[in-house]
Coordinates of C-alpha atoms in Angstrom, one line a residue:
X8 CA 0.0 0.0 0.0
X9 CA 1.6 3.5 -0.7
X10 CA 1.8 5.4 1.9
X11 CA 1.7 9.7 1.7
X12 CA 2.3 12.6 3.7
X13 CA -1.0 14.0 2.7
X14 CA -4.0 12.9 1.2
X15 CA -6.8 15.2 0.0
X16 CA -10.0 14.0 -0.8
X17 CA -11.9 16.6 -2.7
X18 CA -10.7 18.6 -5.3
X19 CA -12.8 21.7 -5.4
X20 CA -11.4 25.0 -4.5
X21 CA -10.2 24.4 -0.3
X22 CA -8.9 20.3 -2.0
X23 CA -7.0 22.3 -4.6
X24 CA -5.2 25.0 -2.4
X25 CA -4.8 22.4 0.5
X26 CA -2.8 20.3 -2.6
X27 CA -1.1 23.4 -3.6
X28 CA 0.2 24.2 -0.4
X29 CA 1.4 20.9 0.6
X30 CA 3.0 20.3 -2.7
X31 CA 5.1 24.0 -1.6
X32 CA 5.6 22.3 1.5
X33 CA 7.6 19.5 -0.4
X34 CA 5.4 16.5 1.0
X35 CA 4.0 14.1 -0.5
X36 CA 0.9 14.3 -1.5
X37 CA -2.2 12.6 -3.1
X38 CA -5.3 14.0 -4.4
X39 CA -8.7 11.7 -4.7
X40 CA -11.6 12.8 -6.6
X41 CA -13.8 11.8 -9.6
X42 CA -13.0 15.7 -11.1
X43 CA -11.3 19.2 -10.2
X44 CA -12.8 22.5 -9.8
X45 CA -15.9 21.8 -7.6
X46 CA -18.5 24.8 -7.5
X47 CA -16.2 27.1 -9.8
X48 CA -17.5 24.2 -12.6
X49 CA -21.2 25.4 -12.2
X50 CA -21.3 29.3 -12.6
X51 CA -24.2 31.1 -12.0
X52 CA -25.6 33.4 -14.9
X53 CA -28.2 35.8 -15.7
X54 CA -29.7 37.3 -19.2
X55 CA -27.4 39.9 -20.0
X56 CA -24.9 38.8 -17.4
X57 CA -22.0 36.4 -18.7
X58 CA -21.2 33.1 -16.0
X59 CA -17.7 34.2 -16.7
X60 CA -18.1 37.0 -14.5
X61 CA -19.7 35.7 -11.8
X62 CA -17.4 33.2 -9.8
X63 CA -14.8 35.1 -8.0
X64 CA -11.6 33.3 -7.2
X65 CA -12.7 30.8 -10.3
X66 CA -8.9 32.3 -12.0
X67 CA -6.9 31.4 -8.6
X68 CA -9.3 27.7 -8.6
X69 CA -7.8 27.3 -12.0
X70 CA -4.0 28.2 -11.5
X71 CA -4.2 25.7 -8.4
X72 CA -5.7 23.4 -10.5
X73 CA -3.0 23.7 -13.3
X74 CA -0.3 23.3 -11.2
X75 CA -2.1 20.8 -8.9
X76 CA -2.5 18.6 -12.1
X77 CA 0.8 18.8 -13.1
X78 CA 3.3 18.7 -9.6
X79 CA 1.0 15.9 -7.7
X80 CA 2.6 12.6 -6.9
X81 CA 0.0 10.6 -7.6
X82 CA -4.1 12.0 -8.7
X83 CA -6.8 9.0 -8.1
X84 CA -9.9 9.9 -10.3
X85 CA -12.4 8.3 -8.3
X86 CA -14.3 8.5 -5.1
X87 CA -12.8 7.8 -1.8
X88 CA -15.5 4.7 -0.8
X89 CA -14.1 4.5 3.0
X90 CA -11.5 6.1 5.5
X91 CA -10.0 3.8 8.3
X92 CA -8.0 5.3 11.3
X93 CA -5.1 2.8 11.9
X94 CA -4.3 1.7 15.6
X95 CA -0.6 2.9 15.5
X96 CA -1.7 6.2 13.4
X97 CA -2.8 7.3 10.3
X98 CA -5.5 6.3 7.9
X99 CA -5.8 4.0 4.9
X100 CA -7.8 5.3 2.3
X101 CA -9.9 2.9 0.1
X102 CA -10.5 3.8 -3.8
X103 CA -13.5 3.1 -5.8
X104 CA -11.1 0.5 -7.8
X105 CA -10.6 -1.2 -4.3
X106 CA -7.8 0.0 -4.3
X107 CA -6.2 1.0 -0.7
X108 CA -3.8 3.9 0.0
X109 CA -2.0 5.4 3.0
X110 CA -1.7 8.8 4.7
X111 CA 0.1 10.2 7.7
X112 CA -2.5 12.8 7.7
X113 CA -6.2 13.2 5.6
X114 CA -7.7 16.5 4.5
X115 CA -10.4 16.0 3.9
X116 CA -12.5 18.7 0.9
X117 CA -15.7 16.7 0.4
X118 CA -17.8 19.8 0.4
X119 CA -21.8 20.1 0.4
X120 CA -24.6 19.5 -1.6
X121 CA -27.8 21.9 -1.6
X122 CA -31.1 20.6 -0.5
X123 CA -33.3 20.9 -3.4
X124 CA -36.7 21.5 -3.7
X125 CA -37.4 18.5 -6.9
X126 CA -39.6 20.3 -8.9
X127 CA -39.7 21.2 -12.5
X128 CA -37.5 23.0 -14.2
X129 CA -35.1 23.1 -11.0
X130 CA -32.2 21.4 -12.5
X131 CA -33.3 22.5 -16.1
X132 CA -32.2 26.6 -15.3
X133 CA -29.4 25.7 -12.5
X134 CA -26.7 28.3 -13.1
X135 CA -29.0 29.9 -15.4
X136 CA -31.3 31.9 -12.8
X137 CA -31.8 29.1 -10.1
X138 CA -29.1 29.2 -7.3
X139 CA -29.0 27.5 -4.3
X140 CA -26.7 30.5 -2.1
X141 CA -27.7 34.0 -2.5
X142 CA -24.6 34.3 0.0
X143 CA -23.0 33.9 -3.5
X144 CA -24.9 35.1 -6.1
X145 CA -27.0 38.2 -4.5
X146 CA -24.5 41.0 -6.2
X147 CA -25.7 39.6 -8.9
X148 CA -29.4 40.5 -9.2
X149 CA -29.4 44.1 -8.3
X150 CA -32.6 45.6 -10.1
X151 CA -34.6 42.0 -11.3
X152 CA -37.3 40.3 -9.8
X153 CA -36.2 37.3 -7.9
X154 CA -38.2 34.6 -6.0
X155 CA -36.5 32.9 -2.3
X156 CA -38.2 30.1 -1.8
X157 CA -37.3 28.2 1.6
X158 CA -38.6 28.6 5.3
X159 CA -36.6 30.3 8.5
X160 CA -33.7 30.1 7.5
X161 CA -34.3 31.5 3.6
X162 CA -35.0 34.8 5.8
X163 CA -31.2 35.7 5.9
X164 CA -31.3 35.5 2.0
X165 CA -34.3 37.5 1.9
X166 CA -32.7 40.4 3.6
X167 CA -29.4 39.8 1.2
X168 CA -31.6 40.4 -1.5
X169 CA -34.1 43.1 -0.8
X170 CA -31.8 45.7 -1.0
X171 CA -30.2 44.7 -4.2
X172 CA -33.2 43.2 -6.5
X173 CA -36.2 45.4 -7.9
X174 CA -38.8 42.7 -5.7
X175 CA -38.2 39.2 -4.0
X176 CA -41.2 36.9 -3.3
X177 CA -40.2 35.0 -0.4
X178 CA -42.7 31.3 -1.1
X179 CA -42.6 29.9 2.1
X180 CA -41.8 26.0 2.3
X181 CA -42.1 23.1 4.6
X182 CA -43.5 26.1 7.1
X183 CA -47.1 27.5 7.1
X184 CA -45.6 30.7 9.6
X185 CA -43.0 32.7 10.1
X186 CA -41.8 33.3 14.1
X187 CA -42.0 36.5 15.9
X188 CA -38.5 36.9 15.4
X189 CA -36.3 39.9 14.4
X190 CA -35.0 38.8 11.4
X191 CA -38.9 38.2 10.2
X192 CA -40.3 41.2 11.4
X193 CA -37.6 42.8 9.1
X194 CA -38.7 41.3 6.1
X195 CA -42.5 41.9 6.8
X196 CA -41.9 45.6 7.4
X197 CA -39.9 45.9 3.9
X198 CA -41.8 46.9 1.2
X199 CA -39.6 45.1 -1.4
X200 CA -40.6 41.9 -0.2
X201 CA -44.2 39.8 -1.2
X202 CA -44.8 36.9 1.4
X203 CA -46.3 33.8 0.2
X204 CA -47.3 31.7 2.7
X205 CA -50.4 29.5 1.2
X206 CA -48.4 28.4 -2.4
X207 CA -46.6 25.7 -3.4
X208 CA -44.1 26.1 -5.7
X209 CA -45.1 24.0 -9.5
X210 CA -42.5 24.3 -11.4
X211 CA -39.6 27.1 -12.1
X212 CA -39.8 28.2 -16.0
X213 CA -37.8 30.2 -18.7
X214 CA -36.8 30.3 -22.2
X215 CA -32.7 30.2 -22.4
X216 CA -32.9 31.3 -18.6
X217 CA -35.3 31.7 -15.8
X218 CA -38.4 34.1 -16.3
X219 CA -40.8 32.8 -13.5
X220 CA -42.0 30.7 -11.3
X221 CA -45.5 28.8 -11.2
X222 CA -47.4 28.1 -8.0
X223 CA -50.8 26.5 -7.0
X224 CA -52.7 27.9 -3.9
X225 CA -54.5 25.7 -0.8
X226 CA -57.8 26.1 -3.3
X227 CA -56.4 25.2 -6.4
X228 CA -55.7 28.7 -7.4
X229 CA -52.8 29.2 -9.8
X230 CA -49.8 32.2 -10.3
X231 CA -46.9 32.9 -11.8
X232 CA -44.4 35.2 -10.5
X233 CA -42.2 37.0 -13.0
X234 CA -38.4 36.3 -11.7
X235 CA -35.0 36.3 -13.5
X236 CA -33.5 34.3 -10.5
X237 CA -34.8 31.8 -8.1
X238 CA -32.6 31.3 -4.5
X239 CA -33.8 27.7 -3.3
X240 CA -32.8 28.1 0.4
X241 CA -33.2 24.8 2.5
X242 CA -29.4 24.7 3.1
X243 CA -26.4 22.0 2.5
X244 CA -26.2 18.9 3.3
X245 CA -22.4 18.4 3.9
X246 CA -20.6 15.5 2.6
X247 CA -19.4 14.0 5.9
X248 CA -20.1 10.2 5.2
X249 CA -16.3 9.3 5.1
X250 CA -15.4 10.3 8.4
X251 CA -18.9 10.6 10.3
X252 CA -17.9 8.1 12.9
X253 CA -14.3 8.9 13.4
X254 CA -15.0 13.2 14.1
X255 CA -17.1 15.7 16.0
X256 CA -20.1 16.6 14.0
X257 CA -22.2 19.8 14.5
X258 CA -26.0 19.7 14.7
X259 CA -26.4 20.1 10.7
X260 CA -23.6 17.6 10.4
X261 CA -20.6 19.6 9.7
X262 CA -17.9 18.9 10.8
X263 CA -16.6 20.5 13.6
X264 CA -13.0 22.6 13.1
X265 CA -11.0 25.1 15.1
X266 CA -9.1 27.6 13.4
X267 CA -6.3 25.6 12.7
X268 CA -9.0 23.1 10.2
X269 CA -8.2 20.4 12.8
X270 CA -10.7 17.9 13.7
X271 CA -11.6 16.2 16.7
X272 CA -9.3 13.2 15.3
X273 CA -5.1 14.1 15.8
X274 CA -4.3 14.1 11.9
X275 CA -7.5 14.5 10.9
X276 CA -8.0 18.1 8.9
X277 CA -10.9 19.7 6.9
X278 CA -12.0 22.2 5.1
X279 CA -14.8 24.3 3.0
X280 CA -18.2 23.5 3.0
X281 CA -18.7 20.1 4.7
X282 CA -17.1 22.4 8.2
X283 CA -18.8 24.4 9.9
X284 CA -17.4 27.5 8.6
X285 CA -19.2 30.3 7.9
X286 CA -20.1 31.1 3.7
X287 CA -20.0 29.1 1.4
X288 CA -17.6 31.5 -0.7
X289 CA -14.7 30.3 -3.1
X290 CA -12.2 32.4 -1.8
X291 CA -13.3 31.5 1.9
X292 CA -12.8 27.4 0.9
X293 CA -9.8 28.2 -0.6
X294 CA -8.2 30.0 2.5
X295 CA -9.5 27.2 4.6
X296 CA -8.0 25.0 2.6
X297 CA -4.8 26.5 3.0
X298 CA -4.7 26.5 6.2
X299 CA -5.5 22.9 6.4
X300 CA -2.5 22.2 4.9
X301 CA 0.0 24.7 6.5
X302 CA -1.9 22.3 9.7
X303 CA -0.8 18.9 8.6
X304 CA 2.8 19.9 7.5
X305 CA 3.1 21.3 11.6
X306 CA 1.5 17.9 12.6
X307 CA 3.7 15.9 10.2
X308 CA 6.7 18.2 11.1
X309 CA 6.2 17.9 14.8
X310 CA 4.7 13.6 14.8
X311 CA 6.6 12.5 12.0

C-alpha cells in the first residue's frame, strides 16, 4: 500500500489550495476525486450577465488546478468509498477501484450538496437563474425580480436580496408561519418583499434562462411570479459520510473545526463546506483550505 504525507480528498477550491500548499511544503501528496474544480465548474448566470463574471476566485481555482494537475505525486480519479484510522496512526484510504492507499494525515474537501426543492425545471435553469446561495450570487441581481423560496432560515437571503433586486417573493416552504423573530419582522416591514405563505411552488420556467416561477394555492388557485433568478434556500447537506464516525459533527452535520481546520481526530483536517465554517464562498474554501494544509505539515513536522 503507498503510503503519503497527505492525502486530500476533494478537489474543489479548499482540495485544490490544501494540494497546492502541501505540494510548496515539499510532501508528498495525493489527491482523490472523480473531477477538479468543484463549484467554480457550475457558474451562476443571468440574461445579459456572462457566468464568466460571476465566480470570484474561479482564475486562482484554475491556476491551483494547473499546477495541482501537473506537480501531484499521484491524482486518483475516483471516489474515496471509506477512511479507516489505523491503531498505530494514520489512515488508509480505500478507492473506488478497491484500491487502498495510505496517509500520515487526511484533508479531507468533500464539500456540500444543496437541499433541493425537486420540482420542475429546477435542475433545467441551474446556473442559469436558479441558485441554491444567495450568499453567493446576490451582487448579482441588483434591479430584477427574484423569488426565495425556503422557510426560517431562507429569511437571511431575503434580507441579502431586498436591498439589491427590484422585488423578492419570499414562497414559504415546509412552514405554514413565520416566528416572531427579528430577522422576520424585518422582512414583513420591507416593502420590497411579497410573502407567500399559502403556495406551493409548480414548477420554475424560462426560455434560455429563468423568467418565473409557477405556484398552486391551498384552493387550487394558480400564479406565476415574473423572476429572472430563483434562490432555493433549505441549506447543505455536507458530505461528511467518510469520516462521520471517526470526528465531532455539529448539529447540521458539519464537521466540527478550530481555526487551525483540525478535527476532533489528531491528523485529521478539513475544510470548505462540509465544516462548519461560515459562507460558502470560493475564496473563503480556498483560504481554509490553506490552512488545512500549513496544519498537517506542523502535525507531520512535529509527529513525523
Amino acid at each position: 500500500m503507498a503510503e503519503y504525507d497527505v492525502v486530500v480528498v476533494g478537489g474543489g477550491p479548499a482540495g485544490l489550495a490544501a494540494s497546492f500548499y502541501a505540494l510548496q511544503a515539499q510532501l508528498s501528496v495525493a489527491l482523490v476525486s472523480p473531477s477538479l474544480g468543484g463549484k467554480v465548474s457550475y457558474p451562476f448566470a443571468l440574461r445579459g450577465l456572462p457566468a464568466v463574471d460571476t465566480v470570484w476566485g474561479a482564475d486562482l481555482v484554475q491556476q491551483f488546478e494547473a499546477h495541482v494537475e501537473a506537480k501531484v505525486r499521484a491524482y486518483f480519479p475516483q471516489e474515496a468509498k471509506s477512511v479507516v484510522l489505523l491503531p498505530g496512526g494514520g489512515f488508509q484510504v480505500a478507492l473506488d477501484d478497491s484500491d487502498l492507499i495510505g496517509a500520515k494525515t487526511l484533508i479531507l474537501c468533500t464539500g456540500a450538496q444543496p437541499q433541493r426543492l425537486y420540482v420542475e425545471g429546477e435542475k433545467e435553469f441551474f446556473g442559469r437563474g436558479v441558485s441554491f446561495s444567495a450568499i453567493s450570487h446576490a451582487p448579482l441581481v441588483r434591479n430584477r425580480n427574484v423569488a426565495v423560496i425556503g422557510g426560517e432560515r431562507a429569511l437571511s437571503a431575503v434580507l441579502k436580496l431586498a436591498p439589491l433586486a427590484s422585488r423578492v417573493y419570499y414562497v414559504l416552504a415546509h412552514i405554514k408561519e413565520l416566528t416572531g423573530s427579528f430577522a422576520a419582522n424585518q422582512v414583513l416591514r420591507n416593502p420590497k418583499v411579497y410573502l407567500f405563505k399559502d403556495w406551493e411552488v409548480q414548477r420554475i420556467v424560462g426560455d434560455e434562462f429563468v423568467t418565473g416561477l409557477d405556484l398552486v394555492g391551498i384552493n387550487g388557485e394558480t400564479r406565476t411570479l415574473p423572476a429572472e433568478g430563483v434562490f432555493v434556500e433549505f441549506g447543505l447537506l455536507p458530505n461528511n459520510e467518510l469520516v462521520r464516525d471517526l470526528v465531532e459533527l455539529d448539529n447540521e452535520g458539519h464537521i466540527m473545526i478550530n481555526q487551525r481546520c483540525e478535527t476532533s481526530t489528531p491528523g485529521l483536517f478539513a475544510a470548505g463546506d462540509v465544516t462548519n465554517t461560515y459562507a460558502e464562498q470560493v475564496p473563503v474554501a480556498i483560504g481554509e483550505g490553506v490552512k488545512a494544509a500549513l496544519s498537517a505539515w506542523s502535525y507531520l513536522a512535529a509527529n513525523g
